[in-house]
XYZ file of C-alpha atoms in Angstrom:
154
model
C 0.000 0.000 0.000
C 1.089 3.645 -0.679
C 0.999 5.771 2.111
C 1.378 9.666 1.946
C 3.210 10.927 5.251
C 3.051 14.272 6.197
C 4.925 14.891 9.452
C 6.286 17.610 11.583
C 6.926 18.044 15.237
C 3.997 17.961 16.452
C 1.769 16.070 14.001
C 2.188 13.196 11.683
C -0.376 12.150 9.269
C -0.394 9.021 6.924
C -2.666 8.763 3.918
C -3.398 6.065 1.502
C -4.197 7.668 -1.849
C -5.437 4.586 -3.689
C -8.299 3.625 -0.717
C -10.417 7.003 -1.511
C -7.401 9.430 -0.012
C -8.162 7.690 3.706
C -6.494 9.018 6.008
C -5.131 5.862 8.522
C -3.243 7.855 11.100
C -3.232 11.112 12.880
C -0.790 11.014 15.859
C -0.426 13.712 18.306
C 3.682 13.500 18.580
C 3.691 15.373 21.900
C 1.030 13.390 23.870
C 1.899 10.001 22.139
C -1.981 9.509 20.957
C -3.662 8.048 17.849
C -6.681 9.958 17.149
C -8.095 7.184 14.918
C -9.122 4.294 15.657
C -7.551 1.109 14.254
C -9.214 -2.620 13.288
C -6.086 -4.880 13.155
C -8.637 -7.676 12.471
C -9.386 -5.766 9.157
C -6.679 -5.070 6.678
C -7.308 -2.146 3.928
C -7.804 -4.462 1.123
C -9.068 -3.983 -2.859
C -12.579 -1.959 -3.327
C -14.910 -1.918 -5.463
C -17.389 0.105 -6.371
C -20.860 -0.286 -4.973
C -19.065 -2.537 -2.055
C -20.455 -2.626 1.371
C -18.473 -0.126 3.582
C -18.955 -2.827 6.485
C -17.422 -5.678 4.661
C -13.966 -3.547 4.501
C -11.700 -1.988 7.164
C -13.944 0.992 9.027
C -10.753 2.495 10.661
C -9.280 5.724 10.074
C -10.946 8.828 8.429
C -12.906 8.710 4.940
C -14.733 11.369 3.585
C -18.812 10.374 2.638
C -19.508 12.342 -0.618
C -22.310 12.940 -2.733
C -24.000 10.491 0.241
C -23.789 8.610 3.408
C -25.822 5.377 3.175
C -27.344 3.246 0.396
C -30.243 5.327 -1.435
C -32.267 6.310 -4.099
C -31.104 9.730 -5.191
C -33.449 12.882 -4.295
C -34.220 14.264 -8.371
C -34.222 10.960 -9.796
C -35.085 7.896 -8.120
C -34.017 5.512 -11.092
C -29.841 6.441 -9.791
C -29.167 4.587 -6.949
C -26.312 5.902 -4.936
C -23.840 3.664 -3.155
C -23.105 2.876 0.758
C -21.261 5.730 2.038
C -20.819 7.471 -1.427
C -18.288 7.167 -4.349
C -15.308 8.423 -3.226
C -13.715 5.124 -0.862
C -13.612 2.493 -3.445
C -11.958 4.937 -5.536
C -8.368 5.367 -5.838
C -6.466 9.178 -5.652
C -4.248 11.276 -7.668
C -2.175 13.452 -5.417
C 0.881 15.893 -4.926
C 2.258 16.179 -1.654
C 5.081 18.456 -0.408
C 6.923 18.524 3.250
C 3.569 20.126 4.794
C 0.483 19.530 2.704
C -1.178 16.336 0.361
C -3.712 17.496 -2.290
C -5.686 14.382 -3.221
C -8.523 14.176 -6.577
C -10.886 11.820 -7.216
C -13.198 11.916 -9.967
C -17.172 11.024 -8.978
C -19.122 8.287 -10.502
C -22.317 8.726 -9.475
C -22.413 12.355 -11.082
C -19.919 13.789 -12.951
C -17.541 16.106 -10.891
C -13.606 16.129 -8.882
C -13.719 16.101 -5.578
C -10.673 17.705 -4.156
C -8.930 17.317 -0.467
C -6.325 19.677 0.713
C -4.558 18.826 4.154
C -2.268 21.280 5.428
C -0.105 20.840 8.804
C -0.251 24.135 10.289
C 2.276 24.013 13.278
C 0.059 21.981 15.919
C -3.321 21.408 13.975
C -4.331 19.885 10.289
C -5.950 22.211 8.321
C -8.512 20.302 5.912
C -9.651 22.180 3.114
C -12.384 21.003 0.440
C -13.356 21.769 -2.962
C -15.807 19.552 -5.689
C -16.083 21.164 -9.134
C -19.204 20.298 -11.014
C -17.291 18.566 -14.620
C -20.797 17.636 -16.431
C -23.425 19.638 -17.988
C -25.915 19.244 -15.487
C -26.325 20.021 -12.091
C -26.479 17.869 -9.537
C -27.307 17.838 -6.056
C -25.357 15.691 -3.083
C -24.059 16.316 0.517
C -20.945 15.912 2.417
C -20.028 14.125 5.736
C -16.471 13.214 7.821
C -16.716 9.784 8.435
C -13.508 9.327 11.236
C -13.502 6.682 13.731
C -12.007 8.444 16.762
C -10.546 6.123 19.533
C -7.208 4.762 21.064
C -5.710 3.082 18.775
C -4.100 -0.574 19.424
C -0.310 -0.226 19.761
């Protein structure tokens, strides 16, 4: 697996691009804590689209976009949208310099990039989002965090 570290003296953050940009650790250096919660009974393995989120590794922080659970969508009931949206079966492009990972995934559902900025600012991780509409229509969807916060086992 590819992992994305972005790391300083306060915070390191790892990030695996092709898994939908999750993000599998966010340690606090100074107190010695993992803020996310880790399943070593589940390994990050291969996804596919329209995949039960349950039947994969639920650790770590993924980002639930243009839905949360398995539905019907609003303006046209005939387009079903996945469990927990498109973006964690999908895999990442991404730059990444000594402070910040930009990660892009293109939708499936609807046509449009959803973009991820994290930026280590000193002691905190700035997240910063933006999704850019790349059809001809308009559609309509909503976003949610989706991090499982807990000790982690180490």
């Amino acid at each position: 697996m590819q992992k994305v570290v972005l790391e300083n003296e306060f915070i390191r953050v790892v990030i695996a691009p092709e898994y939908g940009a999750k993000i599998i650790e966010i340690w606090d250096k100074r107190a010695n804590y993992q803020w996310l919660w880790t399943d070593p009974s589940r390994k990050i393995r291969k996804r596919n689209f329209r995949d039960s989120y349950e039947s994969h590794d639920i650790s770590g922080f993924d980002d639930c976009f243009p839905n949360i659970g398995i539905s019907n969508y609003a303006l046209d009931s005939k387009i079903e949208l996945p469990d927990h949206g498109d973006l964690w079966t999908q895999s990442a492009s991404w730059h990444a310099d000594q402070t910040s990972c930009t990660t892009l995934i293109k939708g499936i559902s609807f046509e449009y990039l959803f973009e991820r900025k994290l930026t280590l600012r000193e002691d905190s991780l700035e997240f910063n989002y933006v999704v850019t509409n790349t059809g001809k229509s308009e559609f309509q969807g909503f976003w949610s965090a989706h991090p499982q916060i807990g000790r982690a086992h180490v």
